[in-house]
Amino acid sequence: MDTMTAGGAIFTRLKALGVDYVFANSGTDFPPVIEGLAEAAAREIALPRALVIPHEHAAMGMAHGYYLMSGRSQAVMLHTNVGLSNGATGAINAACEHVPILLMSGRTPVTEEKRFGARTVPIAWGQEMRDQTALVREACKWDYELKFPEQVGGLLDRAWAIANSTPKGPVYLSLPRETLCEATPRAGLEGPPSLSPVAVAPDAAALAEAARLLAGAERPLVIAQRGAGDAASFTAFGRWVEAWGIAVCSWWATHLSISTEHPCHVGADPGPWLAEADVVLVLDCLAPWWPDRHALRPDARVIHMGPDPLFSRFPVRNFRCDVAVAGESAVTVPALIDAMAGLPRDEAVIAARRARLAEGSEATRRAAREKAADVRRGITKAYVSLCLGEALDGLEASVFSELGTQLGTLKRSEYRSWFQEPHSGGLGWSFPCALGAQLAEPDRICVATMGDGSYMFANPTVCHQIAEALALPVLVIVLNNEEWGAVRASVAGLYPGGHAARANEMPLTALKPSPDFTQTAAASRAWSRRVTDPAEVPAAIAEALTVVREERRQALLDIRVLPD
Ligand SMILES: Cc1ncc(C[n+]2csc(CCOP(=O)(O)OP(=O)(O)O)c2C)c(N)n1
Ligand SMILES: [Mg+2]
């Protein structure tokens, strides 16, 4: 019988499941994995590319970014409990954003002797856990441990199908070393998936009710956070809100749902719009507004639409929900548009509403950009956002922002042109995410903009090493305020006149002295510049873009910004 090592069978099966890359960080649990990979390659079996990723958080971030661009789940393979714990924050981020990732980690050998694969080095005793999976279980939709080598195909099919079912998310399989060392039949490993992911279709009655409410609304409002689905539904969504004169607010948006320049895009503040809205469509939002600050009209009706409208994984979340429509936005958005197509409309009312929105949205944009252009005190995040938006205008580019540039002041118009860190906020996300996106689309401009704290959370030496090793010409823009500004703002928000807010330097928030980040990047032969003068920002961005586009070399701008 034709057999192969279970370690090699994993790669063979992943390829059949459409996995292009295995982002791997190996260890002493990996001999059967590495041997199996080499064995499969020697036998000329089609395999995903296995990449050395020198930190697990970066591996998870790259799988995340690759999915955002390609829509295809990738695999991450880590070293026992210690590697898995380093990857856990990435799993939390992926779970929050419904990003499917096939996460695996080895298990230290459980046998001490007399079995092939048994323990050899002291860490095999040191890394044993009763429940290794507990490190990521809450973030994963499904988890299991490979018990027998012949289960490789079936368990990976199941993991993949569940990860890609609505609502999507990461799954975890642990891989004991002794099992990986055993042989398994090759037959069937290269065949098509044996299980199909589940696509949830919206409930017809809920959809009809949502359509009826929105069509009859006087002041309809959409609050959107995780975009409007795929390229086609993104376009359809923009046309639909315009046709019906519906306001769209992007409060803490992590994906772009509509062009920032769209006449119905009313900006990021839901407050004034929520105060007047009689029907609110919450489009895939974990937290659509701030309950202590923003109030719904008492008679308002609220529709929640998304892969999991009640976000059942989260223990507490009680935003009012009168109608729930489940499904991926690529399906529910067009379905809602169709459901409204035949409903009665008062053209005069809609036209007046549309004109009012266009005026409001233009005024909001103008005010924000005029304020952003004022650099008398120095460079602000808003100013860099303004400059970057202008520099990227008309280019195929995605911006991954993590306490970096700000949507709205930063002009963004296309589907997938903007992503912000997940609401789980596991920092160090944007740099590796941009690397994964660049890997998926080599010709796209991928810009990671982030705070100085976020840059350091990303293990920058690791990320720059990856960018050089894989020839990924990402542009990194660090908005360096030499502090954890968000933490300082949070303290000042809760205790406005408090001791901490009045202190010369707030405790536990400073990042001084700031390292010279241009040298961190230069260590991996990136092009890098520090910018302190507002007048130099546009030219510095333009030069950096030339480097990434023409030299195809990674670039970093360390821009000194004022505290917000
Ligand atoms: C892994 C992780 N650790 C800690 C935090 C808490 N945290 C939230 S915002 C923040 C500061 C971010 O600083 P920076 O990236 O410099 O942005 P700034 O607010 O200064 O603009 C911290 C530490 C977090 N979200 N994630
Ligand atoms: Mg900072």
Coordinates of C-alpha atoms and ligand atoms in Angstrom, one line a residue:
M1 CA 0.0 0.0 0.0
D2 CA 1.2 3.5 -0.8
T3 CA 1.6 5.3 2.5
M4 CA 3.1 8.5 3.8
T5 CA 4.0 10.1 7.2
A6 CA 1.0 11.7 8.9
G7 CA 3.1 14.9 9.0
G8 CA 3.3 14.9 5.3
A9 CA -0.3 13.9 4.8
I10 CA -1.3 17.1 6.6
F11 CA 0.3 19.3 3.9
T12 CA -1.1 17.1 1.1
R13 CA -4.6 17.5 2.5
L14 CA -4.3 21.2 3.1
K15 CA -3.4 21.8 -0.5
A16 CA -6.5 19.9 -1.6
L17 CA -8.6 22.2 0.7
G18 CA -7.3 25.3 -1.2
V19 CA -4.7 26.3 1.3
D20 CA -1.9 28.2 -0.4
Y21 CA 0.3 28.9 2.6
V22 CA 1.2 27.3 5.9
F23 CA 2.6 30.0 8.2
A24 CA 4.8 27.9 10.4
N25 CA 6.9 28.4 13.5
S26 CA 8.5 25.1 14.3
G27 CA 10.1 23.3 17.2
T28 CA 11.1 19.9 18.5
D29 CA 7.6 18.6 17.9
F30 CA 8.2 19.2 14.2
P31 CA 10.5 16.4 13.0
P32 CA 7.6 14.4 11.5
V33 CA 6.1 17.6 10.1
I34 CA 9.4 18.7 8.4
E35 CA 10.3 15.2 7.3
G36 CA 6.8 14.6 6.0
L37 CA 6.9 17.9 4.1
A38 CA 10.2 17.0 2.5
E39 CA 8.9 13.5 1.8
A40 CA 5.8 14.8 0.0
A41 CA 7.9 17.3 -2.0
A42 CA 10.3 14.5 -3.0
R43 CA 7.3 12.5 -4.3
E44 CA 6.2 15.6 -6.3
I45 CA 2.9 15.9 -4.5
A46 CA 1.3 19.4 -4.9
L47 CA 1.7 21.2 -1.6
P48 CA 1.0 24.6 0.0
R49 CA 4.1 26.8 0.5
A50 CA 5.3 26.4 4.1
L51 CA 6.9 29.6 5.3
V52 CA 9.2 30.2 8.3
I53 CA 7.5 33.0 10.3
P54 CA 9.8 34.0 13.2
H55 CA 6.9 34.9 15.6
E56 CA 3.5 33.3 16.0
H57 CA 1.7 36.6 16.3
A58 CA 3.0 37.5 12.9
A59 CA 1.9 34.1 11.5
M60 CA -1.6 34.6 12.7
G61 CA -1.7 38.2 11.4
M62 CA -0.5 37.1 8.0
A63 CA -3.1 34.4 7.7
H64 CA -5.7 37.1 8.7
G65 CA -4.5 39.5 6.0
Y66 CA -4.2 36.9 3.3
Y67 CA -7.9 36.0 4.0
L68 CA -9.0 39.6 3.8
M69 CA -7.6 39.9 0.3
S70 CA -8.3 36.4 -1.1
G71 CA -11.3 35.1 0.8
R72 CA -9.5 31.8 1.3
S73 CA -8.6 30.3 4.7
Q74 CA -5.0 29.6 5.3
A75 CA -3.1 27.4 7.8
V76 CA -0.9 28.3 10.8
M77 CA 1.3 25.6 12.4
L78 CA 2.8 26.4 15.7
H79 CA 5.1 24.7 18.3
T80 CA 3.3 23.0 21.3
N81 CA 1.8 25.1 24.1
V82 CA 4.4 27.8 24.0
G83 CA 4.0 28.6 20.4
L84 CA 0.2 28.4 20.6
S85 CA 0.1 30.9 23.5
N86 CA 2.1 33.4 21.4
G87 CA -0.5 32.9 18.6
A88 CA -3.5 33.1 20.9
T89 CA -4.0 36.9 20.5
G90 CA -4.1 36.4 16.7
A91 CA -6.8 33.7 17.2
I92 CA -8.8 36.2 19.4
N93 CA -8.5 38.8 16.6
A94 CA -9.5 36.3 13.9
A95 CA -12.5 35.1 16.0
C96 CA -13.7 38.7 16.5
E97 CA -13.5 39.4 12.8
H98 CA -15.0 36.1 11.6
V99 CA -11.8 35.2 9.8
P100 CA -11.4 31.5 9.2
I101 CA -7.9 30.1 10.0
L102 CA -6.8 26.5 10.3
L103 CA -4.7 26.7 13.4
M104 CA -2.6 23.8 14.5
S105 CA 0.1 23.2 17.0
G106 CA 2.1 20.2 17.9
R107 CA 1.7 18.3 21.2
T108 CA 4.8 17.4 23.1
P109 CA 5.3 13.6 23.0
V110 CA 3.2 12.0 25.8
T111 CA 5.3 8.8 25.9
E112 CA 8.6 8.8 27.7
E113 CA 10.3 5.9 25.9
K114 CA 10.1 2.8 23.6
R115 CA 7.9 4.4 20.9
F116 CA 9.0 6.2 17.8
G117 CA 8.6 9.9 18.4
A118 CA 8.8 9.5 22.3
R119 CA 10.4 12.2 24.4
T120 CA 14.1 13.0 23.8
V121 CA 14.7 16.4 25.4
P122 CA 13.7 17.9 28.7
I123 CA 11.3 20.4 27.2
A124 CA 9.1 17.5 26.2
W125 CA 8.4 17.1 29.9
G126 CA 8.2 20.8 30.4
Q127 CA 5.7 21.6 27.7
E128 CA 3.1 18.9 28.6
M129 CA -0.3 20.3 29.5
R130 CA -3.5 18.6 30.4
D131 CA -5.5 20.9 28.3
Q132 CA -3.3 22.7 25.7
T133 CA -6.4 23.6 23.7
A134 CA -7.7 25.7 26.5
L135 CA -5.2 28.4 25.3
V136 CA -7.4 29.1 22.3
R137 CA -10.6 27.2 22.8
E138 CA -12.8 30.3 23.4
A139 CA -11.6 31.8 20.2
C140 CA -12.1 28.7 18.1
K141 CA -15.4 27.4 16.6
W142 CA -14.1 23.8 16.8
D143 CA -11.2 22.0 18.3
Y144 CA -9.9 18.5 18.5
E145 CA -6.7 16.4 18.8
L146 CA -5.5 14.1 16.1
K147 CA -5.7 10.6 17.6
F148 CA -4.8 8.3 14.7
P149 CA -2.8 9.1 11.5
E150 CA -5.5 7.9 9.2
Q151 CA -7.8 10.7 10.6
V152 CA -5.7 13.5 9.0
G153 CA -7.9 13.8 5.9
G154 CA -11.3 13.6 7.7
L155 CA -10.4 15.9 10.5
L156 CA -8.9 18.6 8.3
D157 CA -11.9 18.4 6.0
R158 CA -14.1 18.9 9.1
A159 CA -12.0 21.7 10.5
W160 CA -12.0 23.5 7.1
A161 CA -15.7 23.2 6.5
I162 CA -16.6 24.4 10.0
A163 CA -14.1 27.3 9.8
N164 CA -15.7 28.4 6.5
S165 CA -19.3 28.1 7.6
T166 CA -21.4 31.1 8.6
P167 CA -20.4 32.7 11.0
K168 CA -16.8 32.0 10.0
G169 CA -13.9 31.8 12.4
P170 CA -10.7 30.0 13.4
V171 CA -10.5 26.3 14.3
Y172 CA -7.8 24.4 16.1
L173 CA -6.3 20.9 15.8
S174 CA -3.6 19.7 18.1
L175 CA -1.0 17.3 16.6
P176 CA 0.7 14.8 19.0
R177 CA 4.2 14.0 17.8
E178 CA 3.9 10.2 18.1
T179 CA 0.8 10.2 15.8
L180 CA 2.5 12.5 13.3
C181 CA 5.4 10.0 13.1
E182 CA 3.1 7.1 12.0
A183 CA 2.3 6.2 8.4
T184 CA -1.1 6.6 6.8
P185 CA -2.5 5.6 3.4
R186 CA -2.0 8.2 0.7
A187 CA -5.2 7.3 -1.2
G188 CA -7.8 10.0 -1.1
L189 CA -5.5 12.7 0.4
E190 CA -5.5 14.7 -2.9
G191 CA -9.2 14.4 -3.6
P192 CA -11.8 17.1 -3.3
P193 CA -13.2 18.2 0.2
S194 CA -15.5 15.7 1.7
L195 CA -17.6 18.3 3.6
S196 CA -19.2 21.5 2.3
P197 CA -19.2 24.7 4.4
V198 CA -22.6 25.9 5.4
A199 CA -23.9 29.1 3.9
V200 CA -26.7 30.6 6.0
A201 CA -29.6 32.0 3.9
P202 CA -31.6 34.9 5.3
D203 CA -35.0 34.1 6.7
A204 CA -37.6 35.3 4.2
A205 CA -40.1 36.7 6.8
A206 CA -37.3 38.6 8.6
L207 CA -36.0 40.0 5.3
A208 CA -39.5 41.1 4.2
E209 CA -40.0 42.9 7.6
A210 CA -36.7 44.6 7.4
A211 CA -37.5 45.8 3.8
R212 CA -40.9 47.0 4.9
L213 CA -39.5 49.0 7.8
L214 CA -36.7 50.6 5.8
A215 CA -38.9 51.5 2.9
G216 CA -41.5 53.1 5.2
A217 CA -38.9 55.0 7.3
E218 CA -38.8 58.7 7.4
R219 CA -35.2 58.9 8.8
P220 CA -33.5 55.6 8.0
L221 CA -29.9 55.0 9.1
V222 CA -27.4 52.3 8.5
I223 CA -24.5 51.8 11.0
A224 CA -21.9 49.6 9.4
Q225 CA -18.6 48.2 10.8
R226 CA -17.5 45.1 9.0
G227 CA -18.2 46.3 5.4
A228 CA -21.0 45.4 3.0
G229 CA -19.9 42.0 1.8
D230 CA -18.0 41.3 -1.5
A231 CA -17.1 43.6 -4.4
A232 CA -20.5 43.3 -6.0
S233 CA -22.5 43.9 -2.9
F234 CA -20.3 46.8 -1.9
T235 CA -21.1 48.5 -5.2
A236 CA -24.8 47.6 -4.9
F237 CA -24.9 48.9 -1.3
G238 CA -23.6 52.3 -2.3
R239 CA -26.2 52.6 -5.1
W240 CA -29.0 51.4 -2.9
V241 CA -28.4 53.9 -0.1
E242 CA -28.3 56.6 -2.6
A243 CA -31.5 55.5 -4.4
W244 CA -33.4 55.4 -1.1
G245 CA -31.6 58.4 0.6
I246 CA -30.3 56.4 3.6
A247 CA -27.6 57.7 5.9
V248 CA -24.6 55.5 6.5
C249 CA -22.5 55.9 9.6
S250 CA -19.2 54.1 10.0
W251 CA -18.7 54.1 13.8
W252 CA -15.4 52.2 14.5
A253 CA -15.5 50.6 11.1
T254 CA -13.0 47.8 10.6
H255 CA -13.8 47.4 6.9
L256 CA -15.0 50.0 4.4
S257 CA -18.7 49.6 3.6
I258 CA -19.0 52.7 1.5
S259 CA -16.8 55.4 -0.1
T260 CA -15.9 58.1 2.4
E261 CA -16.8 60.5 -0.4
H262 CA -20.3 59.1 -0.9
P263 CA -23.1 61.7 -0.4
C264 CA -24.8 59.4 2.1
H265 CA -21.7 58.7 4.2
V266 CA -22.3 60.8 7.2
G267 CA -19.0 60.0 9.0
A268 CA -18.1 58.1 12.1
D269 CA -20.3 59.8 14.7
P270 CA -23.7 58.0 15.1
G271 CA -24.9 60.5 17.8
P272 CA -26.9 63.1 15.8
W273 CA -28.2 60.5 13.2
L274 CA -29.3 58.0 15.9
A275 CA -31.1 60.7 17.7
E276 CA -33.4 61.3 14.8
A277 CA -33.5 57.8 13.1
D278 CA -36.9 56.0 13.2
V279 CA -35.4 52.8 11.6
V280 CA -31.8 51.7 12.1
L281 CA -30.1 48.9 10.2
V282 CA -27.2 47.6 12.1
L283 CA -25.0 46.0 9.4
D284 CA -22.6 43.6 10.9
C285 CA -21.6 45.6 14.0
L286 CA -20.4 44.1 17.2
A287 CA -21.0 47.4 19.1
P288 CA -23.0 49.8 16.9
W289 CA -23.0 52.7 19.3
W290 CA -21.9 53.8 22.8
P291 CA -24.9 53.1 25.1
D292 CA -24.0 55.7 27.7
R293 CA -23.5 58.4 25.1
H294 CA -25.8 57.7 22.2
A295 CA -29.5 57.2 22.5
L296 CA -32.1 55.6 20.2
R297 CA -35.4 57.3 19.7
P298 CA -37.8 55.5 22.0
D299 CA -40.0 54.5 19.0
A300 CA -37.1 53.5 16.8
R301 CA -37.1 50.0 15.2
V302 CA -33.7 48.3 15.0
I303 CA -32.7 45.6 12.4
H304 CA -29.6 43.6 12.9
M305 CA -28.0 42.0 9.9
G306 CA -24.8 39.9 9.8
P307 CA -23.4 36.5 9.9
D308 CA -24.5 36.2 13.5
P309 CA -26.8 39.1 14.3
L310 CA -26.8 38.5 18.1
F311 CA -23.1 37.7 18.3
S312 CA -23.8 34.7 20.3
R313 CA -20.1 34.0 21.2
F314 CA -20.1 37.2 23.3
P315 CA -21.4 36.9 26.8
V316 CA -23.0 40.4 27.2
R317 CA -24.4 42.4 24.2
N318 CA -27.8 43.8 24.5
F319 CA -28.3 46.4 21.7
R320 CA -31.9 46.5 20.9
C321 CA -32.9 44.1 18.1
D322 CA -36.5 44.0 16.7
V323 CA -35.6 42.1 13.5
A324 CA -32.6 39.8 12.9
V325 CA -31.4 38.8 9.5
A326 CA -28.7 36.2 9.4
G327 CA -26.2 35.6 6.6
E328 CA -23.0 36.8 5.0
S329 CA -23.4 40.4 3.9
A330 CA -22.5 39.4 0.3
V331 CA -25.8 37.5 0.4
T332 CA -28.0 39.6 2.8
V333 CA -27.3 43.0 1.3
P334 CA -28.4 42.1 -2.3
A335 CA -31.4 40.1 -0.8
L336 CA -32.5 43.2 1.1
I337 CA -32.1 45.4 -1.9
D338 CA -34.2 43.0 -3.9
A339 CA -36.8 42.8 -1.2
M340 CA -37.2 46.6 -1.3
A341 CA -37.3 46.9 -5.1
G342 CA -41.1 46.7 -5.4
L343 CA -42.1 48.6 -2.3
P344 CA -43.9 52.0 -2.5
R345 CA -41.7 55.1 -2.5
D346 CA -42.4 58.7 -2.1
E347 CA -40.0 60.2 -4.6
A348 CA -40.3 63.8 -3.3
V349 CA -39.5 62.8 0.3
I350 CA -36.6 60.6 -0.8
A351 CA -35.1 63.3 -3.0
A352 CA -35.3 65.8 -0.1
R353 CA -33.7 63.4 2.3
R354 CA -30.9 62.6 -0.2
A355 CA -30.2 66.3 -0.7
R356 CA -30.1 66.9 3.1
L357 CA -27.7 63.9 3.5
A358 CA -25.4 65.1 0.7
E359 CA -25.2 68.5 2.3
G360 CA -24.5 67.1 5.8
S361 CA -21.9 64.6 4.5
E362 CA -20.1 67.3 2.5
A363 CA -20.0 69.7 5.5
T364 CA -18.7 66.9 7.8
R365 CA -15.9 66.0 5.4
R366 CA -15.0 69.6 4.7
A367 CA -14.9 70.5 8.4
A368 CA -12.7 67.5 9.3
R369 CA -10.3 68.1 6.4
E370 CA -10.0 71.8 7.1
K371 CA -9.2 71.0 10.7
A372 CA -6.7 68.3 9.6
A373 CA -4.9 70.7 7.3
D374 CA -4.1 73.0 10.2
V375 CA -0.5 72.1 11.2
R376 CA 0.4 75.2 13.1
R377 CA 1.1 73.1 16.3
G378 CA 2.7 70.2 14.4
I379 CA 1.9 67.0 12.7
T380 CA -1.3 65.2 13.8
K381 CA -2.7 61.8 12.9
A382 CA -5.5 63.6 11.0
Y383 CA -3.0 65.5 8.9
V384 CA -1.1 62.3 8.0
S385 CA -4.5 60.7 7.1
L386 CA -5.3 63.6 4.8
C387 CA -1.9 63.4 3.1
L388 CA -2.0 59.7 2.7
G389 CA -5.6 59.8 1.2
E390 CA -4.4 62.3 -1.4
A391 CA -1.3 60.3 -2.2
L392 CA -3.2 57.0 -2.7
D393 CA -6.0 58.6 -4.7
G394 CA -6.6 56.6 -7.9
L395 CA -4.1 53.8 -6.9
E396 CA -5.0 50.2 -6.0
A397 CA -4.2 50.3 -2.4
S398 CA -5.3 48.9 1.0
V399 CA -4.6 50.6 4.2
F400 CA -4.4 48.6 7.5
S401 CA -4.7 51.0 10.3
E402 CA -4.1 50.3 14.0
L403 CA -4.3 53.5 16.0
G404 CA -2.9 55.0 12.8
T405 CA -4.5 57.0 10.1
Q406 CA -8.2 57.8 10.4
L407 CA -11.0 57.0 8.0
G408 CA -12.9 60.0 6.7
T409 CA -10.0 62.4 6.9
L410 CA -8.3 59.6 5.0
K411 CA -10.1 59.4 1.8
R412 CA -10.9 55.8 0.8
S413 CA -13.4 54.7 -1.9
E414 CA -12.9 51.1 -3.1
Y415 CA -13.9 47.8 -1.7
R416 CA -11.1 46.4 0.5
S417 CA -9.3 49.7 0.5
W418 CA -9.5 50.1 4.3
F419 CA -9.2 47.8 7.3
Q420 CA -8.8 48.7 11.0
E421 CA -7.7 46.5 13.9
P422 CA -10.4 44.1 15.1
H423 CA -12.5 45.1 18.0
S424 CA -10.7 42.5 20.1
G425 CA -7.8 45.0 19.9
G426 CA -5.0 42.5 20.1
L427 CA -2.3 45.0 19.1
G428 CA 0.5 44.2 16.7
W429 CA -2.1 43.3 14.0
S430 CA -1.7 45.7 11.2
F431 CA 1.9 45.1 10.1
P432 CA 1.7 41.3 9.7
C433 CA -1.8 41.7 8.3
A434 CA -0.4 44.0 5.6
L435 CA 2.3 41.4 4.9
G436 CA -0.3 38.7 4.4
A437 CA -2.3 40.9 2.1
Q438 CA 0.8 41.7 0.1
L439 CA 1.5 38.0 -0.3
A440 CA -2.1 37.5 -1.6
E441 CA -1.9 40.4 -4.0
P442 CA 1.7 41.2 -4.9
D443 CA 0.8 44.2 -7.2
R444 CA -1.4 46.0 -4.7
I445 CA 0.0 48.8 -2.5
C446 CA -0.3 47.6 1.1
V447 CA 0.1 50.3 3.7
A448 CA 0.2 49.5 7.4
T449 CA -0.3 52.6 9.5
M450 CA 0.0 52.3 13.3
G451 CA 0.9 53.9 16.6
D452 CA 4.4 53.5 17.9
G453 CA 3.0 51.2 20.6
S454 CA 1.3 49.1 18.0
Y455 CA 4.5 48.9 15.9
M456 CA 6.4 47.5 18.9
F457 CA 3.6 45.0 19.7
A458 CA 4.0 43.7 16.1
N459 CA 7.5 42.3 16.8
P460 CA 8.9 44.7 14.2
T461 CA 12.2 43.0 13.7
V462 CA 10.3 39.8 12.8
C463 CA 8.0 41.6 10.4
H464 CA 10.8 43.4 8.6
Q465 CA 12.7 40.1 8.3
I466 CA 9.6 38.5 6.7
A467 CA 9.2 41.5 4.3
E468 CA 12.7 41.1 3.1
A469 CA 12.7 37.3 3.0
L470 CA 9.5 37.1 1.0
A471 CA 10.1 40.3 -1.0
L472 CA 6.9 41.9 0.3
P473 CA 7.2 45.7 -0.5
V474 CA 4.8 47.0 2.2
L475 CA 4.8 50.6 3.3
V476 CA 4.8 51.0 7.1
I477 CA 3.9 54.4 8.6
V478 CA 4.4 54.8 12.3
L479 CA 2.5 57.7 13.9
N480 CA 4.9 58.2 16.7
N481 CA 3.6 60.2 19.7
E482 CA 6.0 58.4 22.1
E483 CA 3.2 57.1 24.2
W484 CA 0.2 54.8 24.5
G485 CA -2.1 57.7 23.7
A486 CA -5.2 55.6 23.7
V487 CA -4.5 54.5 27.3
R488 CA -3.9 58.1 28.4
A489 CA -7.1 59.2 26.6
S490 CA -9.1 56.5 28.4
V491 CA -7.8 57.6 31.8
A492 CA -8.6 61.2 31.0
G493 CA -12.1 60.2 29.8
L494 CA -13.0 58.3 33.0
Y495 CA -11.2 60.8 35.4
P496 CA -11.2 64.1 33.5
G497 CA -10.1 66.3 36.4
G498 CA -8.3 63.5 38.2
H499 CA -4.8 63.2 39.6
A500 CA -3.5 61.2 36.6
A501 CA -4.9 63.7 34.0
R502 CA -3.3 66.6 35.9
A503 CA 0.1 64.9 36.4
N504 CA 3.0 66.3 34.4
E505 CA 3.4 62.8 32.9
M506 CA 0.6 60.3 33.2
P507 CA 1.8 57.1 34.9
L508 CA 2.0 53.9 32.8
T509 CA 1.5 55.6 29.4
A510 CA 4.9 57.0 28.2
L511 CA 7.1 55.3 25.6
K512 CA 10.1 57.6 26.0
P513 CA 12.8 57.5 24.8
S514 CA 11.4 56.4 21.5
P515 CA 13.7 54.0 19.7
D516 CA 14.9 55.0 16.3
F517 CA 12.5 52.9 14.3
T518 CA 14.2 53.8 11.0
Q519 CA 17.1 51.7 12.2
T520 CA 14.9 48.8 13.1
A521 CA 13.7 48.8 9.5
A522 CA 17.1 49.4 8.1
A523 CA 18.3 46.3 9.9
S524 CA 16.4 44.4 7.2
R525 CA 17.5 46.8 4.5
A526 CA 14.2 48.7 4.3
W527 CA 14.1 52.2 2.9
S528 CA 13.3 54.4 5.9
R529 CA 12.9 58.1 6.9
R530 CA 12.0 60.0 10.0
V531 CA 9.7 63.0 9.5
T532 CA 9.2 65.8 12.0
D533 CA 8.2 68.8 9.8
P534 CA 4.6 68.9 8.6
A535 CA 5.6 70.4 5.2
E536 CA 7.7 67.3 4.5
V537 CA 4.9 64.8 5.0
P538 CA 3.5 64.7 1.4
A539 CA 6.9 64.4 -0.2
A540 CA 8.0 61.7 2.2
I541 CA 4.9 59.7 1.5
A542 CA 5.3 60.2 -2.2
E543 CA 9.0 59.0 -2.0
A544 CA 8.1 56.0 0.1
L545 CA 5.4 55.0 -2.4
T546 CA 7.9 55.2 -5.3
V547 CA 10.2 52.9 -3.3
V548 CA 7.6 50.3 -2.7
R549 CA 6.2 50.5 -6.2
E550 CA 9.3 50.8 -8.4
E551 CA 12.1 49.3 -6.3
R552 CA 9.6 46.8 -4.8
R553 CA 11.4 47.3 -1.5
Q554 CA 9.8 47.7 1.9
A555 CA 9.7 51.2 3.3
L556 CA 9.1 52.8 6.7
L557 CA 8.2 56.3 7.7
D558 CA 8.6 57.2 11.3
I559 CA 6.4 60.3 11.6
R560 CA 6.5 62.3 14.8
V561 CA 2.9 63.3 15.7
L562 CA 1.4 65.3 18.5
P563 CA -0.7 63.6 21.1
D564 CA -4.4 63.6 20.1
Ligands
LIG1 C1 -1.8 43.1 23.0 C2 -2.4 44.3 23.7 N1 -1.8 44.8 24.8 C3 -2.3 45.9 25.3 C4 -3.3 46.6 24.8 C5 -3.9 47.8 25.5 N2 -3.8 49.0 24.6 C6 -4.8 49.5 23.9 S1 -4.4 50.9 23.0 C7 -2.8 50.9 23.6 C8 -1.9 51.9 23.2 C9 -1.5 51.9 21.8 O1 -0.5 52.8 21.6 P1 -0.1 53.3 20.1 O2 -0.1 52.2 19.2 O3 1.2 54.0 20.3 O4 -1.2 54.3 19.7 P2 -1.6 55.7 20.3 O5 -2.8 55.5 21.2 O6 -0.4 56.2 21.1 O7 -1.9 56.6 19.2 C10 -2.6 49.8 24.5 C11 -1.4 49.5 25.2 C12 -3.9 46.0 23.7 N3 -5.0 46.5 23.1 N4 -3.4 44.9 23.1
MG2 MG 1.6 56.0 20.5

